[in-house]
Amino acid sequence: MSRDNEAQASAAKEGGSFFRGLFGRVKHEVTEREPRSGDGSGNPLDLGDIQGFILRGYRMPMVRHFLLSVGDPAAARKLLGRFVNGNESDVPQITTAEDWHVGFEPGPGDNPADAPRRKPDYCLNLGITWPGLIALEIKQRVPSLSFKSFGAFVAGAAERAKLVGDTGESAPQHWIGGFGKGSDHVLVTLHAMSPQAMTSYSDRLVALFAEGGAFREIWRGDGMALMEMRDGEPVPTFKVHFGYTDGISMTTIRGGPERYPPDHQQPCEPWLFVLRDEAENYFVPEPRELGLNGSFAVFKMIETDVVKFENYLQSNKDKIDPELLAAKICGRWRNGVPLVLSPETDSPSGGIQPEQLNNFEYVNADGSGDPRGLRCPVGAHMRRINPRGQPVTGQGQPGGSNNTHRLIRRGLPYGPVYDPSQPYDGIERGLLGYFINSSIENQYEFVLGHWVNDSEFAGSVRLNPKSKDPMIGTQDPAESIFVIPQAAGAAPTKLTGFSSFVTTRASAYCFLPSVTAIKFIAGLG
């Protein structure tokens, strides 16, 4: 594991029972195959063919990402095939969306009264970039290969960086580990329940990558759930380095294998995250054996400047309470309570049940709610990345659906827990993981380009022309501004002079092939 996470890994080793309590349940073997989930169209999701992290959140406490460059194409294709040969004794297997439920709500094919039918100690998934498909000689061997609806994927993250605000210190020339240089071919992602499992499976994978010169490892990065001490014991949390509780707002997929608490939003159609024939804005890549049941993801490593963020909160305490400002910037209090439900305090009278923390709307169909942002600023981070019923660019009806631009994020923090008593420790902290979507252009790039880094995203609500997402937007201190509206005609609170709190350290546009697609690639000889 990386040096930054060694201390947490040690704590995890000592506190393994806490990981099991929060992230897992007791092992129970599979007794029968999980039924396929239906999407209501009569065309069920083939869970056994879809990579698991597209549809399921693993809720495992640690992850390792391997960035690989293809060495010998034939050996590389052969190894990919072994990852889906069904033989665990040969190599670790790609995790699909079927067979087990752990750390999340049972889905339509699960009996909620049953214990999980299988308790894995690892999950394995992979993504391939367009240069990776070329290096694997797929284009050379498959004349019909076509990704005609997916120009962003073919161009790659580096070429499209300006469209999503990856400029300045976030520009591709500053990315680490060979990202964006053309040799970033395959990302292999290993989730694990314990440090021992991480070490064991990592050692196996590294040996496999080297067999026959198949792949060359050019970078690896570790993520791990942040720990906090309770009663002298290390306990994993769902927090990020800025101090907010993460993972409250989850994307519900119609017919998907997971159920989430109500959130006032219509379920997303499965074709927004799984490549399917009924999609409204793309053609499945050809040949069909390669494209169907796949997806796309944007891998990102994002450094978070916690010191700068905390200092900015304190520097404005004469205008607004620092914790209230943190809530206004995000759209939630740091404990997860949303401003829409509790604009004045993070501990409302009577409390809010956990299953209700995501059950709210910004603007209802009749125009009521919080259209002016008096509770939650229209320009707040959470309201930009998922506007819900707010009329915005791409959707102009109050109470309408913004589902066609939704994303699924799978990620974990990297680096140790921030210690405010030692703010200038020189240690990098951040998040790394995937933004999953079927259309990088219409989902990831749309959200970052139009909603995060543009002031005109909010339709009839006129924001300052220089305003961007205050938390993750690409900011210029000479122009940056965040406006907090006030009730009863009072003058709004205006915050200025802040620079970007996040920096992109790496990015890659990946194709997430189905099990059938991986077998197809392996069968090319």
Coordinates of C-alpha atoms in Angstrom, one line a residue:
M1 CA 0.0 0.0 0.0
S2 CA 1.1 3.6 -0.5
R3 CA 2.9 5.2 2.4
D4 CA 0.1 7.6 3.1
N5 CA -2.3 4.8 3.9
E6 CA 0.0 2.6 5.9
A7 CA -1.2 3.9 9.3
Q8 CA -4.8 3.4 8.4
A9 CA -4.1 -0.1 7.1
S10 CA -2.4 -1.0 10.3
A11 CA -5.5 0.3 12.2
A12 CA -7.7 -1.7 9.9
K13 CA -5.8 -4.8 10.6
E14 CA -6.3 -4.4 14.3
G15 CA -9.9 -3.5 13.9
G16 CA -11.0 -6.0 11.3
S17 CA -14.2 -6.8 13.2
F18 CA -15.3 -3.2 12.7
F19 CA -14.8 -3.4 9.0
R20 CA -16.9 -6.6 8.9
G21 CA -19.6 -4.9 11.0
L22 CA -19.8 -1.8 8.8
F23 CA -19.0 -3.1 5.3
G24 CA -19.9 -6.8 5.4
R25 CA -21.9 -9.6 7.0
V26 CA -21.3 -13.2 7.8
K27 CA -20.2 -15.5 5.0
H28 CA -22.9 -17.6 3.4
E29 CA -22.5 -19.7 0.3
V30 CA -24.5 -19.3 -2.8
T31 CA -27.4 -21.7 -3.0
E32 CA -28.9 -20.7 -6.3
R33 CA -28.3 -18.3 -9.1
E34 CA -29.7 -14.8 -8.6
P35 CA -32.5 -14.0 -11.0
R36 CA -32.0 -11.4 -13.6
S37 CA -33.3 -8.0 -12.7
G38 CA -36.1 -6.5 -14.9
D39 CA -36.2 -2.9 -16.0
G40 CA -39.9 -2.9 -16.7
S41 CA -39.4 -3.1 -20.5
G42 CA -39.4 -6.8 -20.7
N43 CA -35.7 -6.7 -21.4
P44 CA -34.0 -7.8 -18.1
L45 CA -30.5 -6.7 -17.1
D46 CA -28.1 -9.6 -17.5
L47 CA -26.4 -9.2 -14.1
G48 CA -24.0 -12.0 -14.8
D49 CA -22.6 -10.2 -17.8
I50 CA -22.3 -6.7 -16.4
Q51 CA -19.3 -5.7 -14.3
G52 CA -20.5 -5.4 -10.7
F53 CA -19.4 -1.9 -9.8
I54 CA -21.6 -0.4 -12.6
L55 CA -24.7 -1.5 -10.7
R56 CA -23.6 -2.2 -7.2
G57 CA -21.7 -0.3 -4.5
Y58 CA -19.3 -2.8 -3.0
R59 CA -18.9 -0.9 0.3
M60 CA -15.5 -2.5 0.8
P61 CA -13.0 -0.4 2.9
M62 CA -10.0 -0.4 0.6
V63 CA -9.1 -0.3 -3.0
R64 CA -6.1 -0.5 -5.3
H65 CA -5.9 0.7 -8.8
F66 CA -3.3 -0.7 -11.2
L67 CA -2.6 1.3 -14.4
L68 CA -1.1 -1.1 -17.0
S69 CA 0.5 -0.7 -20.4
V70 CA 0.1 -3.6 -22.9
G71 CA 3.4 -5.5 -23.5
D72 CA 2.7 -8.5 -25.6
P73 CA -0.8 -8.1 -27.1
A74 CA -1.5 -11.8 -27.4
A75 CA -0.4 -12.6 -23.9
A76 CA -2.5 -9.6 -22.6
R77 CA -5.6 -10.8 -24.4
K78 CA -5.1 -14.3 -23.0
L79 CA -4.8 -13.0 -19.5
L80 CA -8.0 -10.9 -19.8
G81 CA -9.8 -14.1 -20.8
R82 CA -8.5 -15.9 -17.7
F83 CA -10.1 -13.2 -15.6
V84 CA -13.6 -14.4 -16.7
N85 CA -12.9 -18.2 -17.1
G86 CA -14.9 -19.0 -13.9
N87 CA -11.8 -20.7 -12.3
E88 CA -10.9 -18.9 -9.0
S89 CA -8.0 -21.3 -8.5
D90 CA -6.5 -20.1 -11.7
V91 CA -6.8 -16.3 -11.3
P92 CA -9.0 -13.9 -9.4
Q93 CA -12.2 -13.4 -11.3
I94 CA -14.0 -10.3 -12.5
T95 CA -16.8 -9.4 -10.2
T96 CA -20.2 -9.2 -11.9
A97 CA -23.4 -7.6 -10.6
E98 CA -25.0 -10.9 -9.5
D99 CA -24.7 -13.4 -6.7
W100 CA -24.2 -11.5 -3.5
H101 CA -25.4 -8.6 -1.5
V102 CA -23.3 -7.1 1.3
G103 CA -23.2 -3.6 2.8
F104 CA -26.2 -2.5 0.8
E105 CA -29.9 -3.1 0.6
P106 CA -31.1 -6.4 -1.0
G107 CA -32.3 -6.0 -4.5
P108 CA -35.4 -7.4 -6.3
G109 CA -33.8 -10.8 -6.7
D110 CA -32.8 -11.0 -3.0
N111 CA -34.7 -12.3 0.0
P112 CA -34.2 -9.6 2.6
A113 CA -34.5 -12.2 5.3
D114 CA -31.6 -14.2 4.0
A115 CA -28.0 -13.6 5.0
P116 CA -25.7 -12.8 2.0
R117 CA -25.4 -15.9 -0.1
R118 CA -21.7 -15.3 -0.8
K119 CA -19.2 -13.2 1.1
P120 CA -16.2 -12.3 -1.1
D121 CA -13.1 -10.9 0.4
Y122 CA -12.3 -9.0 -2.8
C123 CA -13.9 -7.6 -5.9
L124 CA -12.1 -7.2 -9.2
N125 CA -13.0 -5.0 -12.2
L126 CA -11.2 -3.5 -15.2
G127 CA -11.5 -0.7 -17.8
I128 CA -9.8 -0.3 -21.1
T129 CA -8.9 3.1 -22.8
W130 CA -9.1 3.6 -26.6
P131 CA -5.3 3.5 -26.8
G132 CA -5.6 0.2 -24.9
L133 CA -8.0 -1.2 -27.4
I134 CA -5.5 -0.3 -30.1
A135 CA -2.6 -1.8 -28.2
L136 CA -4.6 -5.0 -27.7
E137 CA -4.8 -5.1 -31.5
I138 CA -8.6 -5.2 -31.4
K139 CA -9.0 -2.6 -34.1
Q140 CA -6.5 -4.5 -36.3
R141 CA -8.3 -7.8 -35.8
V142 CA -11.9 -6.6 -35.9
P143 CA -12.6 -4.5 -39.0
S144 CA -16.2 -3.8 -37.9
L145 CA -15.0 -2.2 -34.7
S146 CA -17.1 1.0 -34.2
F147 CA -17.5 3.5 -31.3
K148 CA -19.3 6.0 -33.5
S149 CA -21.5 7.4 -30.7
F150 CA -18.6 7.8 -28.3
G151 CA -16.2 10.4 -29.7
A152 CA -15.1 11.5 -26.3
F153 CA -13.9 8.0 -25.4
V154 CA -12.0 7.7 -28.6
A155 CA -10.4 11.2 -28.1
G156 CA -9.5 10.5 -24.5
A157 CA -9.4 12.4 -21.2
A158 CA -6.3 14.5 -22.0
E159 CA -7.7 15.7 -25.3
R160 CA -11.0 16.7 -23.7
A161 CA -9.6 18.1 -20.5
K162 CA -10.5 21.8 -21.1
L163 CA -14.1 20.9 -21.6
V164 CA -14.4 19.8 -18.0
G165 CA -12.2 22.4 -16.4
D166 CA -9.0 20.4 -16.2
T167 CA -6.8 23.4 -16.9
G168 CA -3.9 25.1 -15.0
E169 CA -2.6 22.8 -12.3
S170 CA -5.2 20.3 -13.3
A171 CA -4.1 20.2 -17.0
P172 CA -2.9 16.9 -18.5
Q173 CA 0.8 17.9 -18.6
H174 CA 0.7 17.8 -14.8
W175 CA -0.9 14.4 -14.5
I176 CA 1.0 11.7 -12.7
G177 CA 1.9 8.1 -13.6
G178 CA 1.7 8.2 -17.4
F179 CA -2.0 9.2 -17.5
G180 CA -2.9 10.9 -20.8
K181 CA 0.4 10.0 -22.5
G182 CA -1.0 7.2 -24.6
S183 CA 0.5 4.3 -22.6
D184 CA -2.4 4.3 -20.2
H185 CA -4.0 1.2 -21.6
V186 CA -5.9 -0.8 -18.9
L187 CA -7.0 0.0 -15.4
V188 CA -7.5 -2.9 -13.0
T189 CA -9.3 -2.1 -9.8
L190 CA -9.1 -4.4 -6.8
H191 CA -11.4 -3.8 -3.8
A192 CA -10.7 -5.8 -0.6
M193 CA -12.2 -6.3 2.8
S194 CA -8.8 -6.4 4.7
P195 CA -5.1 -5.6 4.3
Q196 CA -4.3 -9.3 4.2
A197 CA -6.7 -9.8 1.3
M198 CA -5.4 -6.7 -0.5
T199 CA -1.8 -8.0 -0.2
S200 CA -2.6 -11.5 -1.2
Y201 CA -4.6 -10.6 -4.3
S202 CA -2.3 -7.8 -5.3
D203 CA 0.7 -10.2 -5.3
R204 CA -1.2 -12.7 -7.5
L205 CA -2.2 -10.0 -9.9
V206 CA 1.3 -8.5 -10.2
A207 CA 2.7 -11.9 -11.0
L208 CA -0.1 -12.5 -13.6
F209 CA 0.5 -9.1 -15.3
A210 CA 4.2 -10.0 -15.9
E211 CA 3.5 -13.5 -17.3
G212 CA 4.6 -13.7 -20.9
G213 CA 5.3 -9.9 -20.8
A214 CA 1.5 -9.4 -21.0
F215 CA 1.4 -6.0 -19.2
R216 CA 3.7 -3.5 -17.6
E217 CA 2.5 -1.8 -14.4
I218 CA 3.2 1.9 -14.8
W219 CA 1.3 3.3 -11.7
R220 CA -0.8 2.2 -8.8
G221 CA -2.9 4.1 -6.3
D222 CA -4.6 3.1 -3.1
G223 CA -7.7 4.4 -1.5
M224 CA -9.1 3.6 1.9
A225 CA -12.1 4.5 4.1
L226 CA -11.1 7.2 6.6
M227 CA -10.8 5.9 10.1
E228 CA -11.7 7.5 13.4
M229 CA -11.2 6.3 17.0
R230 CA -14.2 5.4 19.1
D231 CA -13.7 4.0 22.6
G232 CA -10.1 3.3 21.7
E233 CA -11.0 1.3 18.6
P234 CA -10.5 2.2 14.9
V235 CA -13.8 2.6 13.1
P236 CA -14.2 3.2 9.4
T237 CA -16.4 6.1 8.3
F238 CA -18.1 7.2 5.1
K239 CA -16.4 10.7 5.3
V240 CA -14.2 12.5 2.8
H241 CA -11.3 14.7 3.7
F242 CA -13.3 18.0 3.6
G243 CA -15.2 16.5 6.6
Y244 CA -18.5 15.7 4.9
T245 CA -20.4 12.4 5.2
D246 CA -20.4 10.8 1.7
G247 CA -22.6 8.3 -0.1
I248 CA -26.0 9.6 1.0
S249 CA -27.3 10.5 -2.4
M250 CA -27.3 7.3 -4.5
T251 CA -28.4 6.9 -8.1
T252 CA -31.3 4.5 -8.4
I253 CA -31.5 2.4 -11.6
R254 CA -34.9 1.1 -12.8
G255 CA -34.7 -2.7 -12.6
G256 CA -31.3 -2.6 -11.0
P257 CA -30.1 -5.0 -8.3
E258 CA -30.1 -2.5 -5.4
R259 CA -32.8 -0.6 -3.6
Y260 CA -32.3 2.7 -2.0
P261 CA -34.5 4.9 0.3
P262 CA -36.9 7.3 -1.4
D263 CA -35.5 10.5 -2.8
H264 CA -38.3 12.2 -4.8
Q265 CA -36.5 11.3 -8.0
Q266 CA -37.6 9.0 -10.7
P267 CA -35.3 5.9 -11.2
C268 CA -32.9 6.3 -14.0
E269 CA -33.3 4.1 -17.1
P270 CA -30.7 1.4 -17.2
W271 CA -29.4 2.4 -20.6
L272 CA -27.9 5.5 -18.9
F273 CA -25.4 3.2 -17.3
V274 CA -25.4 -0.1 -19.2
L275 CA -25.0 -0.1 -23.0
R276 CA -28.3 -1.3 -24.3
D277 CA -30.3 -1.3 -27.6
E278 CA -33.1 0.8 -26.3
A279 CA -30.9 3.8 -25.6
E280 CA -32.2 7.2 -26.8
N281 CA -28.9 9.0 -27.5
Y282 CA -26.3 6.4 -28.7
F283 CA -25.7 3.3 -30.8
V284 CA -24.2 0.3 -28.9
P285 CA -20.6 -0.2 -30.0
E286 CA -19.9 -2.7 -32.7
P287 CA -19.5 -5.6 -32.9
R288 CA -22.4 -6.3 -30.4
E289 CA -20.4 -9.0 -28.6
L290 CA -18.0 -6.2 -27.6
G291 CA -20.4 -3.4 -26.9
L292 CA -23.6 -4.8 -25.3
N293 CA -23.8 -4.8 -21.5
G294 CA -20.7 -2.7 -21.2
S295 CA -20.4 0.9 -20.0
F296 CA -18.0 3.8 -19.8
A297 CA -16.3 5.4 -16.9
V298 CA -14.0 8.4 -16.2
F299 CA -11.3 7.4 -13.7
K300 CA -10.1 10.4 -11.7
M301 CA -7.6 11.1 -9.0
I302 CA -8.6 14.4 -7.3
E303 CA -6.4 16.1 -4.7
T304 CA -8.4 18.0 -2.1
D305 CA -6.7 21.0 -0.4
V306 CA -8.1 20.7 3.0
V307 CA -5.9 23.4 4.6
K308 CA -7.0 25.9 1.9
F309 CA -10.7 25.0 2.4
E310 CA -10.6 25.2 6.2
N311 CA -8.7 28.5 6.1
Y312 CA -11.2 30.0 3.7
L313 CA -14.1 29.1 6.0
Q314 CA -12.3 30.8 8.9
S315 CA -11.3 33.8 6.9
N316 CA -15.0 34.7 6.4
K317 CA -16.2 34.1 9.9
D318 CA -17.0 37.8 10.3
K319 CA -19.6 37.4 7.5
I320 CA -20.9 33.9 8.2
D321 CA -20.4 31.1 10.7
P322 CA -17.7 28.7 9.2
E323 CA -19.8 25.6 9.6
L324 CA -22.8 27.3 8.0
L325 CA -20.6 28.4 5.2
A326 CA -19.3 24.8 4.7
A327 CA -23.0 23.7 4.5
K328 CA -23.9 26.4 2.0
I329 CA -20.9 25.5 -0.2
C330 CA -21.9 21.8 -0.2
G331 CA -25.7 21.9 0.2
R332 CA -25.5 19.6 3.2
W333 CA -24.1 20.0 6.7
R334 CA -21.0 18.0 7.3
N335 CA -23.0 15.3 9.1
G336 CA -25.1 14.8 6.0
V337 CA -28.2 16.7 7.0
P338 CA -29.4 18.6 3.8
L339 CA -30.0 22.4 4.0
V340 CA -33.4 22.0 2.3
L341 CA -34.7 20.0 5.2
S342 CA -32.8 21.9 7.9
P343 CA -31.3 25.3 6.8
E344 CA -30.4 26.6 10.3
T345 CA -28.9 23.7 12.1
D346 CA -27.2 20.3 11.5
S347 CA -29.3 18.9 14.5
P348 CA -32.9 19.8 13.8
S349 CA -35.5 19.2 16.6
G350 CA -36.7 15.7 16.5
G351 CA -33.9 14.7 14.1
I352 CA -34.1 13.2 10.6
Q353 CA -34.1 9.5 10.1
P354 CA -31.2 8.3 8.0
E355 CA -33.5 7.0 5.2
Q356 CA -35.0 10.5 4.9
L357 CA -31.7 12.3 4.4
N358 CA -32.0 12.2 0.6
N359 CA -35.8 12.5 0.5
F360 CA -36.3 16.1 -0.7
E361 CA -36.8 18.3 -3.8
Y362 CA -35.4 21.7 -4.7
V363 CA -38.3 22.8 -7.0
N364 CA -41.7 21.1 -7.2
A365 CA -43.9 20.8 -10.3
D366 CA -46.0 23.8 -9.2
G367 CA -42.8 26.0 -8.7
S368 CA -42.9 25.7 -4.9
G369 CA -40.0 24.6 -2.8
D370 CA -36.7 26.5 -2.8
P371 CA -36.5 28.0 -6.3
R372 CA -34.5 31.0 -5.2
G373 CA -32.0 29.1 -3.0
L374 CA -32.9 30.6 0.3
R375 CA -32.4 27.3 2.0
C376 CA -29.8 25.8 -0.2
P377 CA -28.0 28.2 -2.6
V378 CA -28.8 27.4 -6.3
G379 CA -25.0 27.5 -6.9
A380 CA -24.1 25.0 -4.1
H381 CA -22.1 22.0 -5.1
M382 CA -24.8 19.4 -4.4
R383 CA -27.4 21.4 -6.3
R384 CA -25.2 21.7 -9.3
I385 CA -24.2 18.1 -9.7
N386 CA -27.7 16.9 -9.2
P387 CA -30.3 19.7 -9.7
R388 CA -33.3 17.4 -9.1
G389 CA -36.4 19.3 -10.1
Q390 CA -34.6 22.6 -10.6
P391 CA -35.1 24.0 -14.1
V392 CA -31.5 24.0 -15.6
T393 CA -29.6 23.8 -18.8
G394 CA -30.9 20.6 -20.5
Q395 CA -34.3 20.5 -18.6
G396 CA -36.6 23.5 -18.3
Q397 CA -39.6 22.3 -16.4
P398 CA -40.1 22.8 -12.6
G399 CA -40.1 19.5 -10.9
G400 CA -38.9 17.8 -14.1
S401 CA -36.3 15.1 -14.4
N402 CA -32.5 15.7 -14.9
N403 CA -31.9 11.9 -15.1
T404 CA -30.3 11.9 -18.5
H405 CA -27.2 13.6 -17.1
R406 CA -26.9 11.6 -13.9
L407 CA -23.7 9.9 -12.9
I408 CA -22.7 7.0 -10.6
R409 CA -19.6 7.6 -8.5
R410 CA -17.5 4.8 -7.1
G411 CA -14.6 6.0 -5.1
L412 CA -12.7 6.2 -1.8
P413 CA -10.4 8.7 -0.2
Y414 CA -6.6 8.5 -0.4
G415 CA -4.2 9.8 2.2
P416 CA -4.5 9.9 6.0
V417 CA -7.2 11.6 8.0
Y418 CA -6.6 15.4 8.2
D419 CA -5.4 16.5 11.6
P420 CA -6.3 20.2 12.2
S421 CA -3.5 20.3 14.9
Q422 CA -1.0 19.6 12.1
P423 CA -2.4 21.3 9.1
Y424 CA 0.8 21.7 7.1
D425 CA 2.0 18.1 7.2
G426 CA 2.9 18.1 3.5
I427 CA 0.8 14.9 2.8
E428 CA -1.4 14.7 -0.2
R429 CA -5.1 13.8 0.3
G430 CA -8.0 13.4 -2.0
L431 CA -10.4 11.0 -3.7
L432 CA -9.8 8.5 -6.5
G433 CA -12.3 6.4 -8.4
Y434 CA -14.8 6.3 -11.3
F435 CA -17.6 8.3 -12.6
I436 CA -19.7 5.7 -14.4
N437 CA -22.1 6.6 -17.3
S438 CA -23.1 5.3 -20.8
S439 CA -22.3 8.6 -22.5
I440 CA -19.3 10.5 -21.3
E441 CA -20.3 13.5 -23.5
N442 CA -23.9 13.7 -22.2
Q443 CA -23.3 12.8 -18.6
Y444 CA -19.8 13.4 -17.2
E445 CA -18.8 16.2 -19.6
F446 CA -22.2 17.8 -19.6
V447 CA -22.3 18.0 -15.8
L448 CA -18.7 19.3 -15.4
G449 CA -18.9 21.6 -18.4
H450 CA -22.4 23.1 -18.0
W451 CA -23.5 22.6 -14.4
V452 CA -20.2 22.8 -12.5
N453 CA -18.1 25.3 -14.4
D454 CA -20.8 27.5 -15.9
S455 CA -22.9 30.3 -14.3
E456 CA -25.8 29.9 -16.8
F457 CA -26.8 26.4 -15.7
A458 CA -29.7 27.4 -13.6
G459 CA -32.2 28.6 -16.2
S460 CA -34.3 31.6 -15.0
V461 CA -32.2 31.9 -11.7
R462 CA -29.6 34.5 -12.6
L463 CA -26.3 33.7 -11.0
N464 CA -23.3 35.9 -11.1
P465 CA -21.7 35.4 -14.6
K466 CA -18.4 34.4 -12.9
S467 CA -19.9 31.9 -10.5
K468 CA -19.0 28.2 -10.6
D469 CA -19.3 25.2 -8.3
P470 CA -17.6 26.6 -5.1
M471 CA -16.3 23.2 -4.0
I472 CA -15.1 21.5 -7.2
G473 CA -15.2 24.3 -9.8
T474 CA -12.1 25.6 -11.6
Q475 CA -11.7 29.0 -9.9
D476 CA -9.7 32.1 -10.6
P477 CA -9.2 34.1 -7.4
A478 CA -9.5 37.4 -9.3
E479 CA -13.0 36.5 -10.4
S480 CA -14.4 33.7 -8.1
I481 CA -17.7 34.4 -6.3
F482 CA -20.2 32.5 -4.3
V483 CA -23.5 34.2 -3.5
I484 CA -25.7 33.1 -0.6
P485 CA -29.3 34.6 -0.9
Q486 CA -31.0 36.0 2.1
A487 CA -34.7 36.1 3.0
A488 CA -37.0 39.1 3.3
G489 CA -35.1 41.2 0.7
A490 CA -31.9 41.3 2.7
A491 CA -28.7 41.8 0.8
P492 CA -27.1 38.5 -0.2
T493 CA -23.8 37.3 1.4
K494 CA -21.1 37.4 -1.3
L495 CA -17.9 35.4 -0.9
T496 CA -15.0 36.1 -3.2
G497 CA -11.3 35.7 -3.8
F498 CA -11.1 31.9 -3.5
S499 CA -9.1 29.6 -5.7
S500 CA -9.8 26.0 -6.6
F501 CA -10.0 23.6 -3.7
V502 CA -9.4 20.5 -5.8
T503 CA -6.8 19.6 -8.4
T504 CA -7.0 16.8 -10.9
R505 CA -3.9 14.6 -10.6
A506 CA -4.9 11.9 -13.1
S507 CA -7.8 11.1 -15.5
A508 CA -8.6 8.4 -18.0
Y509 CA -11.7 7.6 -20.2
C510 CA -12.4 3.9 -19.9
F511 CA -14.6 1.4 -21.6
L512 CA -16.0 -1.2 -19.1
P513 CA -16.4 -4.3 -21.1
S514 CA -19.0 -7.0 -20.3
V515 CA -17.9 -10.6 -19.5
T516 CA -19.0 -11.5 -23.0
A517 CA -16.8 -8.7 -24.4
I518 CA -13.8 -9.8 -22.4
K519 CA -14.2 -13.4 -23.7
F520 CA -14.6 -11.9 -27.2
I521 CA -11.3 -10.1 -26.8
A522 CA -9.6 -13.2 -25.5
G523 CA -10.9 -15.2 -28.4
L524 CA -9.1 -13.0 -31.0
G525 CA -6.1 -15.2 -30.5

